[in-house]
Each structure stands twice: as C-alpha cells, then as structure tokens.
PDB file of C-alpha atoms in Angstrom:
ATOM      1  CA  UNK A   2     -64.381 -49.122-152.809  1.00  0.00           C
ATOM      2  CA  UNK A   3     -65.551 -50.356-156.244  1.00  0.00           C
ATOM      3  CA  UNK A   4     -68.566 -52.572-156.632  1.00  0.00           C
ATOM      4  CA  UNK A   5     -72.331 -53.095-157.528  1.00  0.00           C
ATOM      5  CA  UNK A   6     -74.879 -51.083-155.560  1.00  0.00           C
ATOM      6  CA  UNK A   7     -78.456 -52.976-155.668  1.00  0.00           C
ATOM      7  CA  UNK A   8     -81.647 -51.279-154.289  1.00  0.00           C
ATOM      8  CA  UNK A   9     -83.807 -51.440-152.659  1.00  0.00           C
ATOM      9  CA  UNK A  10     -82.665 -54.400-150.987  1.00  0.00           C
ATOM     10  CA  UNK A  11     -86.593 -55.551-149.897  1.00  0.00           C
ATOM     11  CA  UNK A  12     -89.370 -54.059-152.509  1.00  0.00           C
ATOM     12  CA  UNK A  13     -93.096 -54.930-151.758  1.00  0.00           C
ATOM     13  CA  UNK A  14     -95.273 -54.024-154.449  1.00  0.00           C
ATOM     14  CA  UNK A  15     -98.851 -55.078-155.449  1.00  0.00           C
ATOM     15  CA  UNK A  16    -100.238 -57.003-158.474  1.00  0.00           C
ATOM     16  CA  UNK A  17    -100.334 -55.155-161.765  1.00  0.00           C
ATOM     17  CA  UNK A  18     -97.807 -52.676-160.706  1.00  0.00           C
ATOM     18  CA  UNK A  19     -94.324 -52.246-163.138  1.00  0.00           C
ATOM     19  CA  UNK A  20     -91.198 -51.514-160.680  1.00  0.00           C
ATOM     20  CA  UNK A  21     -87.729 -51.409-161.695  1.00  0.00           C
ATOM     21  CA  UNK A  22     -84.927 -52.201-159.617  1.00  0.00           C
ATOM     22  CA  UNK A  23     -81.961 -49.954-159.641  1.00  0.00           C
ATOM     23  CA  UNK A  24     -78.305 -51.533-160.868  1.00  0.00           C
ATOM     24  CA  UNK A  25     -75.159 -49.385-160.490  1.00  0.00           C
ATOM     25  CA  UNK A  26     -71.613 -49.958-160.713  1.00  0.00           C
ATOM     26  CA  UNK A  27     -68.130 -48.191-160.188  1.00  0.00           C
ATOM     27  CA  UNK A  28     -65.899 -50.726-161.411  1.00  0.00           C
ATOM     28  CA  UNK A  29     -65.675 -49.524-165.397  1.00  0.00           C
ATOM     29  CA  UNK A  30     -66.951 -52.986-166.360  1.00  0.00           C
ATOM     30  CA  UNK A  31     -68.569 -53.216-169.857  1.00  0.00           C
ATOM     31  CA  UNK A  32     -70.875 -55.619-169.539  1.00  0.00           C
ATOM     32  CA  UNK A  33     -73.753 -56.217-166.879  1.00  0.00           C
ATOM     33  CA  UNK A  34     -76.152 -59.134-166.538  1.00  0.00           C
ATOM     34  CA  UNK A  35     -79.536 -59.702-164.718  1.00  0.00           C
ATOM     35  CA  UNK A  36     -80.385 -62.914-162.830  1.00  0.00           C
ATOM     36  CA  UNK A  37     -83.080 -64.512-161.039  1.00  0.00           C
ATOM     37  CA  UNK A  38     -82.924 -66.659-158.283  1.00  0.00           C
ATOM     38  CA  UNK A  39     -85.729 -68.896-157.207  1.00  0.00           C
ATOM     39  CA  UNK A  40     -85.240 -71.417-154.180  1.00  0.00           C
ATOM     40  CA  UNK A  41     -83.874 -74.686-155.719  1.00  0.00           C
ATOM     41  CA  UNK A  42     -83.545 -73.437-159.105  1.00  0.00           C
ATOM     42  CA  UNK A  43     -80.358 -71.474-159.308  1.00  0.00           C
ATOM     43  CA  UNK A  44     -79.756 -68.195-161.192  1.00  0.00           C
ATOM     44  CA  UNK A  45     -81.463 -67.319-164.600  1.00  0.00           C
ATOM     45  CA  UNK A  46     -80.324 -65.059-167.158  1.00  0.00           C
ATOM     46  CA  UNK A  47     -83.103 -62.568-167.566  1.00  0.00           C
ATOM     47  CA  UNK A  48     -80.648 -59.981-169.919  1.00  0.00           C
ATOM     48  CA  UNK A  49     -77.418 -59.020-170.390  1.00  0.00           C
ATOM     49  CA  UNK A  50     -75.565 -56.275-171.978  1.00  0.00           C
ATOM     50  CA  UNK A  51     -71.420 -56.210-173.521  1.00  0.00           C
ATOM     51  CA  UNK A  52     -72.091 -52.392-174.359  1.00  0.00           C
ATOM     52  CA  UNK A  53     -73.361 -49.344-173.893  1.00  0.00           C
ATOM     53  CA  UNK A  54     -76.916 -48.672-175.915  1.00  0.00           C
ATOM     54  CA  UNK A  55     -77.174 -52.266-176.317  1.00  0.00           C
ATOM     55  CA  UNK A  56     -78.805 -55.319-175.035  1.00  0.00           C
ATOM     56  CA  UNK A  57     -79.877 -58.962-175.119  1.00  0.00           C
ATOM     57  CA  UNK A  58     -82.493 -61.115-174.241  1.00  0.00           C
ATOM     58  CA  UNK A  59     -81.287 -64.434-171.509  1.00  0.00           C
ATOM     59  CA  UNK A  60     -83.231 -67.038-170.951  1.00  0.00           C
ATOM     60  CA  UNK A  61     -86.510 -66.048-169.114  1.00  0.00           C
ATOM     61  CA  UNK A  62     -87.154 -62.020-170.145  1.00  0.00           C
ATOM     62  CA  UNK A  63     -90.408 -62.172-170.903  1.00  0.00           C
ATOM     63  CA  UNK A  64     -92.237 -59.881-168.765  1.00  0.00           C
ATOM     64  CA  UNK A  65     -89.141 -57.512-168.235  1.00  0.00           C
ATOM     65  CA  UNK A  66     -87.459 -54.806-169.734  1.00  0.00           C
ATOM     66  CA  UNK A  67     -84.606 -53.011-169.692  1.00  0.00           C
ATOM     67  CA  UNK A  68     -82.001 -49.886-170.741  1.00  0.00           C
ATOM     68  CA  UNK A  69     -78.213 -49.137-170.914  1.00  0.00           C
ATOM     69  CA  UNK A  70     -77.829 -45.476-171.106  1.00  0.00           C
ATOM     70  CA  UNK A  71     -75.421 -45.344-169.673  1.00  0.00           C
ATOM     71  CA  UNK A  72     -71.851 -47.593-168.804  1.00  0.00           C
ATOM     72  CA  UNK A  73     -72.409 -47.107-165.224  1.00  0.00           C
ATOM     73  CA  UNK A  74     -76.446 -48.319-164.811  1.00  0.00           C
ATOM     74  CA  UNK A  75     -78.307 -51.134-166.128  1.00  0.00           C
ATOM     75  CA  UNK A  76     -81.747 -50.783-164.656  1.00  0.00           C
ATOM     76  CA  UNK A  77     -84.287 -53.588-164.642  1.00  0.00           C
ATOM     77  CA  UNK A  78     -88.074 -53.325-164.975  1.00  0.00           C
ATOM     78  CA  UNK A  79     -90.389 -55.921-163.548  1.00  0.00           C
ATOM     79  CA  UNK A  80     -93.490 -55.440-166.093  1.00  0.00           C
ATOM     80  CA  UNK A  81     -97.422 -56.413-164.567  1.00  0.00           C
ATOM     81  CA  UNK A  82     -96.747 -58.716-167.699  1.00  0.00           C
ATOM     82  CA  UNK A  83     -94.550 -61.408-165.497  1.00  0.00           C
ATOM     83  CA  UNK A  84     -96.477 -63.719-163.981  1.00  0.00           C
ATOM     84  CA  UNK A  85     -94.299 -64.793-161.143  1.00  0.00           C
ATOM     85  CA  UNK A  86     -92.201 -62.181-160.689  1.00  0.00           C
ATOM     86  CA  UNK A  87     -91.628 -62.756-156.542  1.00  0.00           C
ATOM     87  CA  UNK A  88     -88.023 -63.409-156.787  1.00  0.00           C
ATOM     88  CA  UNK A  89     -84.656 -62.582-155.687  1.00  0.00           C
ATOM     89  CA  UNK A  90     -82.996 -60.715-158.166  1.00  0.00           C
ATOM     90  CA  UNK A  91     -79.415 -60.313-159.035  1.00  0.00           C
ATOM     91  CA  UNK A  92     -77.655 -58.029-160.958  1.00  0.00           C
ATOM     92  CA  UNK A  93     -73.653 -59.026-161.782  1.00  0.00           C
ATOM     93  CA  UNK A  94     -70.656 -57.053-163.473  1.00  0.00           C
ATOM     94  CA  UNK A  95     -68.039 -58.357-165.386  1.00  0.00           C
ATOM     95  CA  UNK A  96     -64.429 -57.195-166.802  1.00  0.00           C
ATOM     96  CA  UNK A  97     -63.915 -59.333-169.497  1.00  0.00           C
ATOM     97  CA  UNK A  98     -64.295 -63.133-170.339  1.00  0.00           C
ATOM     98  CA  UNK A  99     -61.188 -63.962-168.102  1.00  0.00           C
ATOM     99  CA  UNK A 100     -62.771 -62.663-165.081  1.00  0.00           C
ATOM    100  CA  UNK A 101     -65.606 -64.257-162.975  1.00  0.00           C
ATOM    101  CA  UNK A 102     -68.874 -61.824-162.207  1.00  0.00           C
ATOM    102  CA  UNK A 103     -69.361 -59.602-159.382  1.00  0.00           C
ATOM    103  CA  UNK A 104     -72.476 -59.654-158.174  1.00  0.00           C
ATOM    104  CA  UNK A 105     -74.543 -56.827-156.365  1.00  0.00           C
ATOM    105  CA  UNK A 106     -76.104 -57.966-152.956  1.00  0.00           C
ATOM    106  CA  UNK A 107     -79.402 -58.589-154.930  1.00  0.00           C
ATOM    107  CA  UNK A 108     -83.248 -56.902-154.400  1.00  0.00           C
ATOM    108  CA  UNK A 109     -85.772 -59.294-153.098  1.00  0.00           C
ATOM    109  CA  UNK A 110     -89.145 -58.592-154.715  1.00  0.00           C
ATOM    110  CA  UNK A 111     -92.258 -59.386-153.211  1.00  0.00           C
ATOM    111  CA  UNK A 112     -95.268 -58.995-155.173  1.00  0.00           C
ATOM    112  CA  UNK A 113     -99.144 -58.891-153.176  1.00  0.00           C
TER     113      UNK A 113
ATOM    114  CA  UNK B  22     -78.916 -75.245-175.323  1.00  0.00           C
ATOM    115  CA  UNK B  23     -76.221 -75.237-172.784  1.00  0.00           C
ATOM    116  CA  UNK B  24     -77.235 -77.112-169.228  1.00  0.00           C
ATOM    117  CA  UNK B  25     -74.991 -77.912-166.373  1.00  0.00           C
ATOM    118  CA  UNK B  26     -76.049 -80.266-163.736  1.00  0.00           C
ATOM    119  CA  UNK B  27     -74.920 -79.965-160.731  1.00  0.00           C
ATOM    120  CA  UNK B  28     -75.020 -83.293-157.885  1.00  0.00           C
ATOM    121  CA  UNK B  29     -75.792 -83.480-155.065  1.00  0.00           C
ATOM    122  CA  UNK B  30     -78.572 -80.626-154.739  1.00  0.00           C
ATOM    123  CA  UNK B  31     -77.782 -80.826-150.674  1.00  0.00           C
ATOM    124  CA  UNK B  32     -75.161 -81.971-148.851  1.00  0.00           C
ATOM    125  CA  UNK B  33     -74.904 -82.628-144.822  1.00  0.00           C
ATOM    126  CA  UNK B  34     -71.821 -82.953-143.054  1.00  0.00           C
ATOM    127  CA  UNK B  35     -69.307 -83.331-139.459  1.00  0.00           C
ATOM    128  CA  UNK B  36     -67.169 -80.966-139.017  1.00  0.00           C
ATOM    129  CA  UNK B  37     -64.407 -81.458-140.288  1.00  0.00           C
ATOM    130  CA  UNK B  38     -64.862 -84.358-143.030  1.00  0.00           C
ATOM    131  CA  UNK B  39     -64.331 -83.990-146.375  1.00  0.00           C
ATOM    132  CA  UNK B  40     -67.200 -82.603-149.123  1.00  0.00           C
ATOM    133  CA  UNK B  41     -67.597 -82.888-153.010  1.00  0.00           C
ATOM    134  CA  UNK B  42     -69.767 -81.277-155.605  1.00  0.00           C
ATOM    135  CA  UNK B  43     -69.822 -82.623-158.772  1.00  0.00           C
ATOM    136  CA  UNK B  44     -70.308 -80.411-162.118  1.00  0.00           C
ATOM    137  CA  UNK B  45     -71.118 -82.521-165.336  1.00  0.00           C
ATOM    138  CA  UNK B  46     -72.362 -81.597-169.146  1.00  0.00           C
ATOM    139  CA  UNK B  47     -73.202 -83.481-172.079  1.00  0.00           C
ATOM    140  CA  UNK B  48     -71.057 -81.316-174.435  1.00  0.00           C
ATOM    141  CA  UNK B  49     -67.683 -79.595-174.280  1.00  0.00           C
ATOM    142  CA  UNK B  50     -67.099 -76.909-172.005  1.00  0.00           C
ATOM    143  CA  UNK B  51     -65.482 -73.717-172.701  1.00  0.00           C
ATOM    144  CA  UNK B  52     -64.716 -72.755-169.626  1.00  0.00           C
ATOM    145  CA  UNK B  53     -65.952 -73.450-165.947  1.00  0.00           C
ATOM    146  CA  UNK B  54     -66.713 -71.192-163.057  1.00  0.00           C
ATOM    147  CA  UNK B  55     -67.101 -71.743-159.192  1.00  0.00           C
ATOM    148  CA  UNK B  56     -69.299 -69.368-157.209  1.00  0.00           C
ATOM    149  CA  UNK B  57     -69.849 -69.748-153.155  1.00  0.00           C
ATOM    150  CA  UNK B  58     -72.812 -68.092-151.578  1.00  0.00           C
ATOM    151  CA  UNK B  59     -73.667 -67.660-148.322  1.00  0.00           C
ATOM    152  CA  UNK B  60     -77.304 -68.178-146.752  1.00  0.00           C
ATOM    153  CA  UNK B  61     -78.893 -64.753-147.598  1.00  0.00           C
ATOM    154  CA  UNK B  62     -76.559 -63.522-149.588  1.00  0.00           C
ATOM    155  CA  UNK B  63     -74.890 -62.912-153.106  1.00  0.00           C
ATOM    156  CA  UNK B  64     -72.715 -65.445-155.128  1.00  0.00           C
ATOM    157  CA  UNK B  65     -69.502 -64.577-155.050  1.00  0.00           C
ATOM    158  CA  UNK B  66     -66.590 -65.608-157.769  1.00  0.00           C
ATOM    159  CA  UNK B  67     -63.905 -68.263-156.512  1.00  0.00           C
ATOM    160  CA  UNK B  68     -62.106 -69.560-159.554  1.00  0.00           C
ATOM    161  CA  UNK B  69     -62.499 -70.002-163.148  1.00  0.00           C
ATOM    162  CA  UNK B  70     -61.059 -73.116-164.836  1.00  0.00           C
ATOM    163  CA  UNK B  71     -60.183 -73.276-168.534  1.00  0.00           C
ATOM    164  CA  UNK B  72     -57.618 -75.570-169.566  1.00  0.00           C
ATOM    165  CA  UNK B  73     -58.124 -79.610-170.074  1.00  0.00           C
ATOM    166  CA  UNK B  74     -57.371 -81.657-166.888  1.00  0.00           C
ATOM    167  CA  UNK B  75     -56.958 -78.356-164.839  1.00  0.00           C
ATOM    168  CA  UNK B  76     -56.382 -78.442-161.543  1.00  0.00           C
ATOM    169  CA  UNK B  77     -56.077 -75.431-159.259  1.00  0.00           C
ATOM    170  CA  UNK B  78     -56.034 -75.252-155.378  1.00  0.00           C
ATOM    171  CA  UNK B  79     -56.580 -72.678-152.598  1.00  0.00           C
ATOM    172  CA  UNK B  80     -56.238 -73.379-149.254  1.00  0.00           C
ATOM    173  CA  UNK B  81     -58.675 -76.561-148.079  1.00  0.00           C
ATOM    174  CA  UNK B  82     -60.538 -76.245-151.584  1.00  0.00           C
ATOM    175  CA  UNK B  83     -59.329 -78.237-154.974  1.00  0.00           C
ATOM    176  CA  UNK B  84     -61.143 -77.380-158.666  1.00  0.00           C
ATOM    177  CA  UNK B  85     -60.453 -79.777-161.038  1.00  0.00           C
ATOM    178  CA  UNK B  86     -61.641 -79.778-165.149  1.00  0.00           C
ATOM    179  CA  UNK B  87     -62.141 -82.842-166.388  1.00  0.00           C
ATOM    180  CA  UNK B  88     -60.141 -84.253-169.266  1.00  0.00           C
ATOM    181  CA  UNK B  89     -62.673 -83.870-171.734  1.00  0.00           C
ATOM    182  CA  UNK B  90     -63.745 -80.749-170.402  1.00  0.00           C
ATOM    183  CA  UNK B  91     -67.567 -82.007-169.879  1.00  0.00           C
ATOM    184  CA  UNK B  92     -67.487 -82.151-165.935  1.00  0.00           C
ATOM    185  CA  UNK B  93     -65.727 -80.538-163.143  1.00  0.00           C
ATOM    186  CA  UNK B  94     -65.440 -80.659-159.093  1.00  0.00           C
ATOM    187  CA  UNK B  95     -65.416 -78.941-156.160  1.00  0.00           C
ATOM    188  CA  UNK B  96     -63.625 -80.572-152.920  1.00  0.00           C
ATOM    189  CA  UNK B  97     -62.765 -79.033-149.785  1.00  0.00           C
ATOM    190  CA  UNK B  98     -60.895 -80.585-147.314  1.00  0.00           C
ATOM    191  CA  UNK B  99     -61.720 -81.035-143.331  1.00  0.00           C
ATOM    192  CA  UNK B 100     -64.668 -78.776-143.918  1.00  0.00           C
ATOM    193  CA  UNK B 101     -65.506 -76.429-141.072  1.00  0.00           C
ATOM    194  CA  UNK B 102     -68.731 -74.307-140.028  1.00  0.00           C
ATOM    195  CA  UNK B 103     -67.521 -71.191-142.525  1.00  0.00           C
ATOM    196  CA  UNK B 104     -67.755 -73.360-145.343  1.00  0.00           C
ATOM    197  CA  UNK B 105     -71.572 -73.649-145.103  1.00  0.00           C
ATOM    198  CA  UNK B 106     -73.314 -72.100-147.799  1.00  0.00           C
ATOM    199  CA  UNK B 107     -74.267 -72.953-151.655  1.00  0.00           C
ATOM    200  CA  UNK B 108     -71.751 -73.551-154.414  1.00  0.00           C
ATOM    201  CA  UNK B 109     -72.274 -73.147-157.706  1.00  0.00           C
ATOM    202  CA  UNK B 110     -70.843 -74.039-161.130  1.00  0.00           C
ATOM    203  CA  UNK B 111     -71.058 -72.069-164.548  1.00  0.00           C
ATOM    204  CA  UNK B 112     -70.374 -72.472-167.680  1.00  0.00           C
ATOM    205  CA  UNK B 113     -68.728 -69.452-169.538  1.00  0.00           C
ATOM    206  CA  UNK B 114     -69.433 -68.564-173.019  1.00  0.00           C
ATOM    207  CA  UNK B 115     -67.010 -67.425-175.421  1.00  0.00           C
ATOM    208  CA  UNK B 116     -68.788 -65.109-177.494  1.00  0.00           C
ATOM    209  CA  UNK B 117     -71.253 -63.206-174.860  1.00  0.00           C
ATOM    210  CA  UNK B 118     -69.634 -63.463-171.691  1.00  0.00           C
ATOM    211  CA  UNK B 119     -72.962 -64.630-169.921  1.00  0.00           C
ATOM    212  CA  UNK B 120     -72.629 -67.804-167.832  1.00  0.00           C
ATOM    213  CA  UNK B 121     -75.443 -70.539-167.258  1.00  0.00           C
ATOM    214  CA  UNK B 122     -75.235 -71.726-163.715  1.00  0.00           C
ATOM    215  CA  UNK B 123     -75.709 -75.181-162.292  1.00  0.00           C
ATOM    216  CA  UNK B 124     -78.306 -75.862-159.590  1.00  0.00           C
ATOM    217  CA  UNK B 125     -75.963 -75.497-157.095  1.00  0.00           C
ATOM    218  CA  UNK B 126     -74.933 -77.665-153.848  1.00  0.00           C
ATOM    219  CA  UNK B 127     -76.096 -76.461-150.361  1.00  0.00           C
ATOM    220  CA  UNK B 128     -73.685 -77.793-148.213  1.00  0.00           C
ATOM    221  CA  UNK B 129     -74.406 -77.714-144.200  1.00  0.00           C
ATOM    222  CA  UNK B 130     -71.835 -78.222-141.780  1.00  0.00           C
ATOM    223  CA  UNK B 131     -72.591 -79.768-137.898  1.00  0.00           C
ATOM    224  CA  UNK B 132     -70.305 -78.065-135.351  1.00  0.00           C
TER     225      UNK B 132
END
C-alpha cells in the first residue's frame, strides 16, 4: 500500500540533544510538508518542500532544520536551539494543488 | 498573513442531533480544505472546495463555500458516536501548495 511512514512513533530525548524524525513516502508525491501540533493550537507549518534539493521555511522553523535528498524522504531535525520543542509532529504528502495532504501517523516528541 | 478561524473550538452533542463548524476569513479564499481527525491520531483529507457558493455532500456530511469565498461550513447530519473527533479547515495556496489550518472543532458525541 502507498503512504507516509513516520518514526519513531514516541521519541524521548533529553534537553540539549538534536534528534531528527524520519519522513518517508511511496506515493511519488513532489512535495512534503512538516507540521506541528500543540493541544488547542492546530497544525503549524514548520517547512515544506515542491522539489527535490529544495526547501522553504513555514511559519515557526526556527530551531529546526531540514534536507530533501531525495523525492522519497524529507527528514526533520529538532535542533537544542527550539525552545519548546515537546510536540506532536506531523509530516504530510501531497500530489498536486488539486489534492488534499496525506498525512503520516505523526512522532510524538518528548523532550526531559 | 493568511488566518482562518475556526468556531466553535468544542462542540458537545446527543446522539444523533445535528452539528456545525463554522470556517471564516477576512480575505478571499483560494480554496478550502476539510480534514477529520480522530483522538490520537492523524488528520485525514475529506474534501476540498474551490468554486464560489460550492456545495458538495457525502453521506450525513454537507461542505459549503461561501459566496464570497471568505467562510465555509461543515454540517453533519444525525451525528453518531464515529463522528467524534476534531475537524479542521485549511486554506490552500495557489502558488506553494502549503495549507494554513484553522483551530479546529472537537466535536464529542453522547451515546
């Protein structure tokens, strides 16, 4: 079956440590996105990407990072430079503009 | 920038009455997306609405795009305990793809 493969699904990681959470995806989609989601706040755009090799900022990247090597992967890195970065996180998939997202089943980070 | 609010943030119901969710912005829409997602899991895509005055249906649940294309709604119909979960709105842009979501509705349903 095609789709978005998120993992871990739980992370636990301590203060000052950089992780990155793993994005993959089957479907041949050009572009990928990156959300948070907070309780009560709704998803964020943390970055996005329409192509291979390249990128944008969203709305709240500070404190993350992230590559496109290759059509397939977007990977996400949560920096020791994001304050809060306890959060479920959301990576989505897209065809083109006609289509809605689909989303992977999300990593939920816990920073001690 | 772009903002959608979303109304009501929660949203308690019977069996089996009716439930809206409201979608409005202060400038023109391109487009409008619905998302459902369940408690502890991932939004997933219902419909997208891009025409003026759209109206599309499936099953118990009715999208509509307003005239102007600065608010839209969510109904369903008789809701029952499946429905339960959090809806969402979005607002597509044309150029990048990326959507900015609403707040979202939590909607609870009492067997």
């Amino acid at each position: 079956d095609g789709g978005i493969t998120q993992s871990p699904k739980y992370l636990f990681r301590k203060e000052g440590q950089n992780v990155t959470l793993s994005c993959e995806q089957n479907l041949n989609h050009d572009a990928m996105y990156w959300y948070r989601q907070d309780p009560g706040q709704g998803l964020r755009l943390i970055y996005y990407s329409q192509i291979v090799n390249d990128f944008q900022k969203g709305d709240i990247a500070e404190g993350y990072s992230v590559s496109r090597e290759k059509k397939e992967s977007f990977p996400l890195t949560v920096t020791s430079a994001q304050k809060n970065p306890t959060a479920f996180y959301l990576c989505a998939s897209r065809a083109n503009r006609n289509y809605g997202y689909t989303f992977g089943s999300g990593t939920r980070l816990t920073v001690v | 920038g772009q903002q959608v609010m979303q109304i009501p943030q929660y949203q308690h119901v019977q069996e089996g009455e009716d439930f809206t969710t409201y979608c409005n912005s202060s400038t023109t829409l391109s487009n409008i997306q619905w998302y459902k997602q369940r408690p502890g899991g991932h939004p997933v895509f219902l419909i997208q609405l891009v025409k003026s005055g759209e109206v599309k249906k499936q099953k118990r649940l009715t999208f509509q795009f307003g005239e102007a294309k600065k608010n839209s709604s969510l109904h369903i119909t008789a809701t029952q305990t499946t429905d339960v979960g959090t809806y969402f709105c979005a607002e597509g842009s044309s150029n990048t793809g990326k959507l900015i979501f609403g707040q979202g509705t939590t909607l609870q349903v009492k067997p």
